[in-house]
Amino acid sequence: MFYDTTPFTAAKSGYRVAFRPGEQNICPGCGQSHWTIGRMSAECAFCATALPINNSGMVGTGLIRVSAPPQPLAA
């Protein structure tokens, strides 16, 4: 069996089908545009094709880190 040992480069991988909130999303399986949306994926209501949500990692607990205020410099 052949295993590809080249490193994965997202910029060279081409277009990735994903559900994009705020845009019109057409199902690649059946061409309809009615979706059942979850936290990590969206599923076509007609043919059950599941797509990952494009910005699923942008909201949630623990994503905002508050650092300590900067210390004043000595004069």
Backbone as a ProteinNet text record, in pm:
[ID]
protein_1_A
[PRIMARY]
MFYDTTPFTAAKSGYRVAFRPGEQNICPGCGQSHWTIGRMSAECAFCATALPINNSGMVGTGLIRVSAPPQPLAA
[TERTIARY]
83.6	0	88.6	48.9	126.7	81.1	174.4	146.2	215.7	140.5	197.4	271.5	398.6	479.8	507.3	453	474.6	390.9	441	364.9	242.1	137.1	12.9	29.3	-6.5	-3.9	-144.3	-210.1	-347.8	-358.8	-257.8	-263.3	-261.3	-202.6	-193.7	-300.4	-393.4	-490	-613.9	-634	-747.8	-870.5	-984.2	-1109.2	-1160.6	-1202.8	-1259.6	-1406.6	-1491.1	-1634.2	-1661.5	-1727.6	-1761	-1885.4	-1957.6	-2073.2	-2022.6	-2064	-2019.6	-2138.8	-2144	-2255.7	-2259.6	-2378.4	-2395	-2392.4	-2371	-2370.5	-2474.1	-2508	-2596.8	-2516.1	-2559.1	-2487.6	-2571.6	-2518.5	-2584.5	-2522.9	-2606.3	-2558.6	-2485	-2364.3	-2292.3	-2351.5	-2435.6	-2494.2	-2622.1	-2709.7	-2840	-2877.1	-2803.2	-2831.4	-2933.9	-2987.6	-3084.3	-3010.2	-3085.7	-3020.5	-3089.3	-3141.6	-3204.6	-3114.4	-3069.5	-2968.6	-3015.8	-2971	-2983.3	-2844.4	-2833.2	-2702.8	-2677.1	-2562.1	-2518.5	-2402.2	-2328	-2214.5	-2091.5	-2069	-1948	-1975	-2097.6	-2128	-2270.8	-2296.1	-2429.1	-2468.4	-2593.9	-2641.3	-2754	-2747.7	-2853.4	-2982.3	-3091.7	-3219.5	-3280.3	-3231.6	-3288.3	-3212.1	-3077.9	-3001.8	-2904.8	-2902.2	-2820.2	-2669.9	-2628	-2485.8	-2437.5	-2332.7	-2279.9	-2156.5	-2151.7	-2037.3	-1986.5	-1854.7	-1802.8	-1836	-1856.4	-1881.9	-1747.9	-1738.7	-1610.7	-1551.6	-1630.2	-1574.9	-1620.1	-1623	-1673.1	-1582.1	-1456.1	-1365.5	-1349.6	-1434.2	-1416.7	-1493.7	-1581.8	-1657.1	-1649.3	-1666.2	-1667.8	-1584.1	-1594.5	-1523.4	-1375	-1291.3	-1148.9	-1073.4	-1142.5	-1072.9	-1014	-1064.8	-1013	-921	-798.2	-701.4	-669.8	-685.6	-656.2	-522.3	-429.5	-297.3	-294.4	-195.6	-178.5	-145.4	-186.4	-153.1	-2.5	47.8	192.5	246.1	365.2	429.8	488.9	480.3	539.8	691.6	750.5	895	957.7	1076.8	1146.7	1191.6	1184.8	1222.3	1368.6
-116.8	0	123.8	227.1	350.2	451.5	506.3	612.3	738.6	846.4	973.2	1035.5	1059.1	1112.9	1262.1	1326.1	1469.5	1545.3	1655.8	1730.9	1797.2	1809.2	1872	2022.5	2085.3	2230.4	2275.7	2348.2	2390.3	2485.3	2569.4	2666	2598.3	2479.8	2409.7	2301.9	2291.1	2182	2215	2341.5	2377	2414.3	2419.1	2459.9	2349.9	2386.7	2291.1	2324.8	2226.7	2246.5	2260.3	2369.1	2393.6	2480.8	2471.5	2556.9	2690.1	2798.5	2931.1	3011	3035	3112.6	3253.4	3302.3	3436.1	3441.7	3328.9	3323.8	3222	3228.7	3128.2	3001.2	2891.4	2765.1	2666.6	2621.8	2524.1	2387.9	2288.3	2153.4	2096.1	2043.9	1984.4	1850.7	1790.9	1662	1670.7	1768.4	1772	1909.5	2014.1	2146.5	2226.3	2172.8	2244.9	2337.6	2421.5	2515.7	2521.6	2409.3	2402.9	2320.1	2379.2	2316.6	2302.4	2197.8	2180.2	2207.7	2311.4	2358	2317.7	2257.7	2220.5	2306.6	2260.5	2337.4	2323	2203.4	2178.3	2149.9	2111.1	2078.2	2119.3	2126.7	2155.5	2040.2	1998.6	1884	1928.4	1885.8	1917.4	1849.5	1922.5	1866.8	1774.3	1775.7	1692.6	1561.9	1568.9	1447.7	1406	1479.3	1447.8	1457.1	1537.6	1562.9	1653.9	1612.7	1690.9	1768.5	1895.1	1980.9	2042.7	2058.9	2128.4	2277.2	2339.3	2483.1	2553.7	2651.4	2715	2788.7	2858.3	2935	2879.4	2749.8	2691	2714.5	2744	2763.9	2908.4	2997.5	3138.3	3187.4	3107.3	3148.2	3038.1	3076.2	2976	3015.5	2937.1	2963.7	2932.5	3017.2	2992.1	3042.8	3106.9	3154.9	3294.2	3368	3501.2	3491.2	3529.8	3525.1	3666.9	3689.9	3820.8	3810.5	3891.2	3888	3988.6	3976.4	4070	4207.6	4312.7	4447.2	4467.8	4547.7	4569.3	4637.5	4599.4	4660.7	4795.5	4894.1	5024	5013.6	5090.3	5091.5	5178.6	5140.5	5219.2	5351.2	5457.7	5589.7	5617.6
0	0	0	-71.5	-83.4	20.6	93.9	189.9	142.7	134.2	91.3	208.9	192.7	301.8	286.9	184.2	167	270.4	323	423.4	361.4	439.6	394.4	393.4	282.6	270.4	232.4	323.6	299.7	181	159.5	49.1	-86.9	-95.3	-222.9	-240.1	-144.5	-149.8	-232.2	-269.7	-352.9	-272.2	-339.8	-276.1	-185.1	-65.9	28.7	49.5	29.7	47.4	196.1	234.6	374.4	380	491.3	515.2	566.9	501.9	541.7	593.8	725.5	781.6	723.2	699.7	645.2	493.8	428.1	281.9	235	105.2	49.5	26.1	87.7	77.7	-2.7	-113.8	-199.4	-170.9	-152	-122.1	-243.2	-222.9	-335	-378.7	-294.6	-327.4	-409.3	-374.4	-441.7	-497.2	-461.7	-514.8	-436.8	-328.4	-245.2	-149.5	-78.5	12.3	148.8	197.3	329.4	420.2	532.6	616.4	760.2	825.7	969.1	1025.4	1108.8	1151.6	1296.2	1318.8	1452.7	1497	1597.1	1646.2	1557.4	1503.9	1425.7	1277.7	1244.1	1104.8	1070.5	941.3	889.4	797.4	803.9	725.9	634.6	509.6	413.5	457.9	458.6	502.4	398.5	275.9	170.8	150.8	143.6	112.2	222.9	335	452.6	426.9	329.2	309.7	422.7	492.5	604.4	560.7	599.9	570.2	699.4	711.9	829.8	821.6	936.4	939.5	932.9	844.5	815.2	933.8	1014.1	1125.6	1259.6	1274.9	1398.1	1517.1	1495.1	1606.1	1649.2	1601.4	1631	1752.5	1809	1926.8	2030.7	2155.5	2260.8	2380.6	2484	2607.6	2591.8	2642.1	2641.7	2520.4	2425.9	2307.7	2326.3	2426.1	2452.8	2573.5	2555.8	2665.3	2709.6	2837.1	2893.7	2963.6	2920.2	2984	3098.5	3180.5	3292	3236	3306.1	3256.5	3254.6	3162.8	3154.4	3278.7	3318.5	3435.9	3395.8	3484.4	3450.8	3444.8	3356.5	3341.9	3451.1	3492.2	3593.4	3532.6	3613.6	3562.7	3578.4
[MASK]
+++++++++++++++++++++++++++++++++++++++++++++++++++++++++++++++++++++++++++

